[in-house]
Amino acid sequence: MPQVEVNGHHIFYVEEGEGEETLVFAHGLLWSHKMFREQFAHFKKRYRVIAYDHPGQGQSELPAAGMDMETLTADALQFIVKVVGKPVHFLGLSMGGFVGMRLAARHPEWIASLVLMETSANTEPVENLPQYKMLNGAVKLFGVTSAVAGPVMKIMFAQSWLENPAHAEAKAFWTKELKANKRSISRSVEAVIYRKGVAGELGQITCPTLVLVGDEDVATKPEKAKFIQMNISGAKLHIIPGAGHSCTIEKPEEVNRLLEEWYAETVGI
């Protein structure tokens, strides 16, 4: 699988398809490019599709220093420049959305369109911090144990999805993926929970923008998505029933349909 050196460390990515237009997917905290497997299978028939692992996550190298959102955004920009070399259609989920908003606002010449899934333009809500800090403290010491994975799965997925027996195999797979994180993932967690907001930059985003959120998302609630949609000119919002904080996994067919329709009707690709 390919890797590219960006700002002194290596970023892992996967790539399929050979279309004229390029989709770049950026995953959420604690996961990897794997959360977009269903989108890859669907869109590789028409586009060049790329998904990278954020530095220090998945199979990407852990940087010696610099894990804040500004550094991760700089890494993403250089990744696009080196691997694609032309404007891309950027799709970011949660943490990937934090990066996507910064890219589109500050480097519009590289972002042809933007999809923001289960993300927020604000700082982490104060009410979330005690639980997140407690869980991250345990991760620093012991890694993602079963005692940590249980509560985190309830943050990442809709309650209705977790309780559905039809999802037992998928639930086991993603629990295993979660527990595979190294203790150093705590640095990425800190980058997310102590991030600065970018609400004041949303007005600088001028590319076509689609905002998706699950109606059961407890990490970045639907009102966060509505705020983004209201502050980006022309942005469209879809709330996905039965999805939590991982709609590409929980409701892949619905996500693929919404993306396909939006790309055809609004972006023109």
mmCIF file of C-alpha atoms in Angstrom:
data_model
loop_
_atom_site.group_PDB
_atom_site.id
_atom_site.type_symbol
_atom_site.label_atom_id
_atom_site.label_comp_id
_atom_site.label_asym_id
_atom_site.label_seq_id
_atom_site.Cartn_x
_atom_site.Cartn_y
_atom_site.Cartn_z
ATOM 1 C CA MET A 1 0.000 0.000 0.000
ATOM 2 C CA PRO A 2 1.308 3.486 -0.817
ATOM 3 C CA GLN A 3 2.805 5.988 1.582
ATOM 4 C CA VAL A 4 4.008 9.530 1.028
ATOM 5 C CA GLU A 5 6.341 11.684 3.105
ATOM 6 C CA VAL A 6 4.633 14.844 4.314
ATOM 7 C CA ASN A 7 6.298 17.425 6.534
ATOM 8 C CA GLY A 8 8.872 14.934 7.804
ATOM 9 C CA HIS A 9 6.673 11.876 8.432
ATOM 10 C CA HIS A 10 4.949 9.245 6.327
ATOM 11 C CA ILE A 11 1.219 9.188 5.625
ATOM 12 C CA PHE A 12 -0.434 5.940 4.578
ATOM 13 C CA TYR A 13 -3.243 5.962 2.041
ATOM 14 C CA VAL A 14 -5.315 3.719 -0.203
ATOM 15 C CA GLU A 15 -6.345 4.547 -3.741
ATOM 16 C CA GLU A 16 -8.681 3.064 -6.346
ATOM 17 C CA GLY A 17 -10.394 4.137 -9.549
ATOM 18 C CA GLU A 18 -9.133 6.213 -12.449
ATOM 19 C CA GLY A 19 -11.738 8.909 -12.998
ATOM 20 C CA GLU A 20 -10.929 12.475 -13.993
ATOM 21 C CA GLU A 21 -12.252 13.801 -10.664
ATOM 22 C CA THR A 22 -10.630 12.836 -7.347
ATOM 23 C CA LEU A 23 -12.437 12.240 -4.055
ATOM 24 C CA VAL A 24 -10.290 12.431 -0.907
ATOM 25 C CA PHE A 25 -11.715 10.930 2.299
ATOM 26 C CA ALA A 26 -10.512 11.894 5.798
ATOM 27 C CA HIS A 27 -11.633 9.697 8.698
ATOM 28 C CA GLY A 28 -12.715 10.366 12.257
ATOM 29 C CA LEU A 29 -10.770 10.073 15.501
ATOM 30 C CA LEU A 30 -9.773 6.529 16.574
ATOM 31 C CA TRP A 31 -10.494 5.018 13.165
ATOM 32 C CA SER A 32 -8.747 4.812 9.785
ATOM 33 C CA HIS A 33 -9.398 4.786 6.047
ATOM 34 C CA LYS A 34 -11.395 1.586 6.613
ATOM 35 C CA MET A 35 -14.494 3.531 7.650
ATOM 36 C CA PHE A 36 -14.963 4.470 3.984
ATOM 37 C CA ARG A 37 -14.838 0.946 2.523
ATOM 38 C CA GLU A 38 -18.435 1.068 1.307
ATOM 39 C CA GLN A 39 -17.905 4.461 -0.336
ATOM 40 C CA PHE A 40 -14.751 3.197 -2.081
ATOM 41 C CA ALA A 41 -16.581 0.213 -3.525
ATOM 42 C CA HIS A 42 -19.355 2.455 -4.826
ATOM 43 C CA PHE A 43 -17.485 5.485 -6.175
ATOM 44 C CA LYS A 44 -14.336 3.881 -7.617
ATOM 45 C CA LYS A 45 -16.375 3.032 -10.707
ATOM 46 C CA ARG A 46 -16.603 6.710 -11.619
ATOM 47 C CA TYR A 47 -13.884 8.622 -9.760
ATOM 48 C CA ARG A 48 -10.349 8.337 -8.484
ATOM 49 C CA VAL A 49 -10.916 7.713 -4.764
ATOM 50 C CA ILE A 50 -8.295 8.187 -2.061
ATOM 51 C CA ALA A 51 -8.485 7.789 1.707
ATOM 52 C CA TYR A 52 -5.578 8.590 3.993
ATOM 53 C CA ASP A 53 -4.861 7.864 7.651
ATOM 54 C CA HIS A 54 -4.274 10.934 9.797
ATOM 55 C CA PRO A 55 -0.725 11.136 11.222
ATOM 56 C CA GLY A 56 -0.473 8.948 14.313
ATOM 57 C CA GLN A 57 -3.579 6.944 13.394
ATOM 58 C CA GLY A 58 -4.236 3.833 11.360
ATOM 59 C CA GLN A 59 -1.054 2.941 9.489
ATOM 60 C CA SER A 60 0.381 6.462 9.293
ATOM 61 C CA GLU A 61 3.547 7.360 11.142
ATOM 62 C CA LEU A 62 3.375 9.129 14.506
ATOM 63 C CA PRO A 63 5.028 12.565 14.154
ATOM 64 C CA ALA A 64 7.706 13.520 16.657
ATOM 65 C CA ALA A 65 5.738 16.668 17.474
ATOM 66 C CA GLY A 66 2.748 18.675 16.319
ATOM 67 C CA MET A 67 -0.632 16.964 16.532
ATOM 68 C CA ASP A 68 -2.934 19.977 16.698
ATOM 69 C CA MET A 69 -5.552 20.710 14.051
ATOM 70 C CA GLU A 70 -3.438 23.363 12.367
ATOM 71 C CA THR A 71 -0.579 20.897 11.831
ATOM 72 C CA LEU A 72 -2.937 18.167 10.650
ATOM 73 C CA THR A 73 -4.450 20.613 8.169
ATOM 74 C CA ALA A 74 -0.998 21.521 6.856
ATOM 75 C CA ASP A 75 -0.266 17.811 6.471
ATOM 76 C CA ALA A 76 -3.521 17.261 4.570
ATOM 77 C CA LEU A 77 -2.758 20.135 2.214
ATOM 78 C CA GLN A 78 0.694 18.792 1.405
ATOM 79 C CA PHE A 79 -0.774 15.329 0.955
ATOM 80 C CA ILE A 80 -3.208 16.670 -1.658
ATOM 81 C CA VAL A 81 -0.474 18.637 -3.413
ATOM 82 C CA LYS A 82 1.903 15.660 -3.567
ATOM 83 C CA VAL A 83 -0.495 12.815 -4.306
ATOM 84 C CA VAL A 84 -3.115 14.537 -6.481
ATOM 85 C CA GLY A 85 -1.613 17.829 -7.628
ATOM 86 C CA LYS A 86 -4.952 19.463 -8.483
ATOM 87 C CA PRO A 87 -8.182 20.474 -6.696
ATOM 88 C CA VAL A 88 -10.030 17.606 -5.009
ATOM 89 C CA HIS A 89 -13.480 16.833 -3.700
ATOM 90 C CA PHE A 90 -12.817 16.526 0.038
ATOM 91 C CA LEU A 91 -14.979 14.404 2.338
ATOM 92 C CA GLY A 92 -14.262 14.642 6.065
ATOM 93 C CA LEU A 93 -15.993 12.824 8.918
ATOM 94 C CA SER A 94 -15.728 14.258 12.436
ATOM 95 C CA MET A 95 -11.973 14.923 12.828
ATOM 96 C CA GLY A 96 -11.713 14.757 9.049
ATOM 97 C CA GLY A 97 -14.345 17.475 8.920
ATOM 98 C CA PHE A 98 -12.299 19.671 11.266
ATOM 99 C CA VAL A 99 -9.516 19.440 8.694
ATOM 100 C CA GLY A 100 -11.870 19.875 5.738
ATOM 101 C CA MET A 101 -13.337 23.146 6.999
ATOM 102 C CA ARG A 102 -9.888 24.598 7.553
ATOM 103 C CA LEU A 103 -8.716 23.520 4.100
ATOM 104 C CA ALA A 104 -11.750 24.927 2.302
ATOM 105 C CA ALA A 105 -11.624 28.237 4.173
ATOM 106 C CA ARG A 106 -7.864 28.807 3.913
ATOM 107 C CA HIS A 107 -6.890 27.013 0.699
ATOM 108 C CA PRO A 108 -9.943 27.259 -1.582
ATOM 109 C CA GLU A 109 -7.835 26.747 -4.694
ATOM 110 C CA TRP A 110 -7.334 23.097 -3.650
ATOM 111 C CA ILE A 111 -10.886 22.189 -2.604
ATOM 112 C CA ALA A 112 -13.423 21.842 -5.437
ATOM 113 C CA SER A 113 -16.228 20.676 -3.158
ATOM 114 C CA LEU A 114 -16.639 19.771 0.495
ATOM 115 C CA VAL A 115 -18.625 17.102 2.327
ATOM 116 C CA LEU A 116 -18.784 17.428 6.115
ATOM 117 C CA MET A 117 -20.089 14.441 8.053
ATOM 118 C CA GLU A 118 -20.781 14.356 11.795
ATOM 119 C CA THR A 119 -18.560 17.295 12.578
ATOM 120 C CA SER A 120 -18.556 20.674 14.311
ATOM 121 C CA ALA A 121 -17.119 24.135 13.714
ATOM 122 C CA ASN A 122 -16.999 24.826 17.445
ATOM 123 C CA THR A 123 -14.713 23.880 20.304
ATOM 124 C CA GLU A 124 -15.482 20.669 22.172
ATOM 125 C CA PRO A 125 -18.553 21.187 24.390
ATOM 126 C CA VAL A 126 -17.517 21.650 28.011
ATOM 127 C CA GLU A 127 -19.967 18.979 29.155
ATOM 128 C CA ASN A 128 -18.110 16.344 27.088
ATOM 129 C CA LEU A 129 -14.651 17.059 28.494
ATOM 130 C CA PRO A 130 -14.799 15.213 31.856
ATOM 131 C CA GLN A 131 -15.729 11.882 30.250
ATOM 132 C CA TYR A 132 -13.337 12.307 27.332
ATOM 133 C CA LYS A 133 -10.428 13.271 29.599
ATOM 134 C CA MET A 134 -11.105 10.312 31.890
ATOM 135 C CA LEU A 135 -11.230 7.852 28.991
ATOM 136 C CA ASN A 136 -8.117 9.344 27.409
ATOM 137 C CA GLY A 137 -6.234 9.100 30.697
ATOM 138 C CA ALA A 138 -6.948 5.377 30.735
ATOM 139 C CA VAL A 139 -5.811 5.075 27.114
ATOM 140 C CA LYS A 140 -2.494 6.776 27.945
ATOM 141 C CA LEU A 141 -1.808 4.171 30.625
ATOM 142 C CA PHE A 142 -3.335 0.976 29.277
ATOM 143 C CA GLY A 143 -4.394 1.505 25.664
ATOM 144 C CA VAL A 144 -7.948 1.000 24.414
ATOM 145 C CA THR A 145 -9.067 -1.769 26.759
ATOM 146 C CA SER A 146 -12.524 -3.330 26.820
ATOM 147 C CA ALA A 147 -13.411 -0.978 29.676
ATOM 148 C CA VAL A 148 -12.665 1.969 27.373
ATOM 149 C CA ALA A 149 -13.990 0.480 24.139
ATOM 150 C CA GLY A 150 -17.483 -0.091 25.545
ATOM 151 C CA PRO A 151 -18.229 3.567 26.360
ATOM 152 C CA VAL A 152 -16.477 4.782 23.197
ATOM 153 C CA MET A 153 -18.590 2.542 20.956
ATOM 154 C CA LYS A 154 -21.680 4.191 22.468
ATOM 155 C CA ILE A 155 -20.251 7.577 21.470
ATOM 156 C CA MET A 156 -19.328 6.453 17.965
ATOM 157 C CA PHE A 157 -22.463 4.560 16.940
ATOM 158 C CA ALA A 158 -26.215 5.051 17.219
ATOM 159 C CA GLN A 159 -27.842 3.173 20.072
ATOM 160 C CA SER A 160 -30.349 1.664 17.638
ATOM 161 C CA TRP A 161 -27.488 0.409 15.432
ATOM 162 C CA LEU A 162 -25.595 -1.137 18.357
ATOM 163 C CA GLU A 163 -28.705 -2.900 19.665
ATOM 164 C CA ASN A 164 -29.684 -4.374 16.282
ATOM 165 C CA PRO A 165 -28.721 -8.103 16.204
ATOM 166 C CA ALA A 166 -28.142 -7.820 12.454
ATOM 167 C CA HIS A 167 -25.109 -5.650 13.196
ATOM 168 C CA ALA A 168 -23.432 -8.032 15.664
ATOM 169 C CA GLU A 169 -20.647 -9.008 13.258
ATOM 170 C CA ALA A 170 -19.968 -5.401 12.239
ATOM 171 C CA LYS A 171 -20.052 -4.304 15.873
ATOM 172 C CA ALA A 172 -17.430 -6.939 16.750
ATOM 173 C CA PHE A 173 -15.241 -5.864 13.822
ATOM 174 C CA TRP A 174 -15.272 -2.176 14.749
ATOM 175 C CA THR A 175 -14.733 -2.931 18.436
ATOM 176 C CA LYS A 176 -11.625 -4.884 17.435
ATOM 177 C CA GLU A 177 -10.461 -1.988 15.238
ATOM 178 C CA LEU A 178 -10.972 0.411 18.134
ATOM 179 C CA LYS A 179 -8.962 -1.754 20.546
ATOM 180 C CA ALA A 180 -6.117 -2.006 18.015
ATOM 181 C CA ASN A 181 -5.186 1.639 18.657
ATOM 182 C CA LYS A 182 -1.853 2.166 20.395
ATOM 183 C CA ARG A 183 -1.487 4.181 23.603
ATOM 184 C CA SER A 184 -0.042 7.025 21.522
ATOM 185 C CA ILE A 185 -3.541 7.607 20.090
ATOM 186 C CA SER A 186 -4.040 9.743 23.199
ATOM 187 C CA ARG A 187 -2.164 12.529 21.387
ATOM 188 C CA SER A 188 -4.769 12.519 18.632
ATOM 189 C CA VAL A 189 -7.549 12.575 21.217
ATOM 190 C CA GLU A 190 -6.009 15.667 22.801
ATOM 191 C CA ALA A 191 -5.815 17.352 19.389
ATOM 192 C CA VAL A 192 -9.563 16.860 19.031
ATOM 193 C CA ILE A 193 -10.865 17.665 22.493
ATOM 194 C CA TYR A 194 -8.689 20.779 22.888
ATOM 195 C CA ARG A 195 -9.179 22.075 19.346
ATOM 196 C CA LYS A 196 -9.949 25.697 18.539
ATOM 197 C CA GLY A 197 -13.225 26.507 16.823
ATOM 198 C CA VAL A 198 -13.471 27.723 13.238
ATOM 199 C CA ALA A 199 -16.981 29.162 13.302
ATOM 200 C CA GLY A 200 -15.600 32.545 12.264
ATOM 201 C CA GLU A 201 -14.051 31.028 9.127
ATOM 202 C CA LEU A 202 -17.150 29.320 7.741
ATOM 203 C CA GLY A 203 -18.093 32.398 5.730
ATOM 204 C CA GLN A 204 -14.834 32.038 3.794
ATOM 205 C CA ILE A 205 -15.909 28.654 2.404
ATOM 206 C CA THR A 206 -17.246 29.233 -1.097
ATOM 207 C CA CYS A 207 -17.128 25.779 -2.699
ATOM 208 C CA PRO A 208 -20.246 23.579 -2.932
ATOM 209 C CA THR A 209 -20.770 22.059 0.521
ATOM 210 C CA LEU A 210 -22.883 19.154 1.760
ATOM 211 C CA VAL A 211 -23.414 18.531 5.477
ATOM 212 C CA LEU A 212 -24.497 15.101 6.744
ATOM 213 C CA VAL A 213 -25.314 14.072 10.312
ATOM 214 C CA GLY A 214 -27.015 11.149 12.002
ATOM 215 C CA ASP A 215 -30.116 11.906 14.015
ATOM 216 C CA GLU A 216 -28.662 9.803 16.871
ATOM 217 C CA ASP A 217 -25.218 11.429 16.858
ATOM 218 C CA VAL A 218 -24.306 12.185 20.489
ATOM 219 C CA ALA A 219 -20.737 13.354 19.805
ATOM 220 C CA THR A 220 -21.564 16.171 17.370
ATOM 221 C CA LYS A 221 -25.296 16.630 17.643
ATOM 222 C CA PRO A 222 -27.464 17.626 14.655
ATOM 223 C CA GLU A 223 -27.630 21.254 15.789
ATOM 224 C CA LYS A 224 -23.868 21.470 15.155
ATOM 225 C CA ALA A 225 -24.466 20.400 11.557
ATOM 226 C CA LYS A 226 -27.296 22.912 11.211
ATOM 227 C CA PHE A 227 -24.994 25.682 12.447
ATOM 228 C CA ILE A 228 -22.429 24.793 9.777
ATOM 229 C CA GLN A 229 -25.064 24.677 7.051
ATOM 230 C CA MET A 230 -26.466 28.071 8.040
ATOM 231 C CA ASN A 231 -23.035 29.716 7.973
ATOM 232 C CA ILE A 232 -21.730 28.397 4.631
ATOM 233 C CA SER A 233 -23.400 30.024 1.655
ATOM 234 C CA GLY A 234 -25.398 27.528 -0.387
ATOM 235 C CA ALA A 235 -24.599 24.555 1.850
ATOM 236 C CA LYS A 236 -27.097 21.701 1.968
ATOM 237 C CA LEU A 237 -27.936 19.611 5.039
ATOM 238 C CA HIS A 238 -29.273 16.065 5.333
ATOM 239 C CA ILE A 239 -30.088 14.397 8.654
ATOM 240 C CA ILE A 240 -29.822 10.607 8.389
ATOM 241 C CA PRO A 241 -32.307 8.579 10.457
ATOM 242 C CA GLY A 242 -30.803 5.757 12.498
ATOM 243 C CA ALA A 243 -27.202 6.950 12.203
ATOM 244 C CA GLY A 244 -24.919 8.079 14.998
ATOM 245 C CA HIS A 245 -21.369 9.408 14.704
ATOM 246 C CA SER A 246 -20.298 6.981 11.952
ATOM 247 C CA CYS A 247 -22.855 7.279 9.143
ATOM 248 C CA THR A 248 -20.554 5.848 6.454
ATOM 249 C CA ILE A 249 -20.542 2.576 8.421
ATOM 250 C CA GLU A 250 -24.055 2.633 9.864
ATOM 251 C CA LYS A 251 -25.973 3.791 6.781
ATOM 252 C CA PRO A 252 -23.640 3.284 3.787
ATOM 253 C CA GLU A 253 -26.358 2.942 1.155
ATOM 254 C CA GLU A 254 -28.071 6.140 2.285
ATOM 255 C CA VAL A 255 -24.767 8.030 2.393
ATOM 256 C CA ASN A 256 -23.777 6.796 -1.056
ATOM 257 C CA ARG A 257 -27.154 7.793 -2.493
ATOM 258 C CA LEU A 258 -26.995 11.285 -0.989
ATOM 259 C CA LEU A 259 -23.441 11.791 -2.233
ATOM 260 C CA GLU A 260 -24.211 10.525 -5.726
ATOM 261 C CA GLU A 261 -27.258 12.785 -6.070
ATOM 262 C CA TRP A 262 -25.424 15.818 -4.722
ATOM 263 C CA TYR A 263 -22.388 15.327 -6.956
ATOM 264 C CA ALA A 264 -24.637 15.046 -10.003
ATOM 265 C CA GLU A 265 -27.088 17.847 -9.205
ATOM 266 C CA THR A 266 -24.947 20.425 -7.374
ATOM 267 C CA VAL A 267 -21.289 19.786 -8.180
ATOM 268 C CA GLY A 268 -21.804 18.562 -11.730
ATOM 269 C CA ILE A 269 -19.443 15.596 -11.717
#
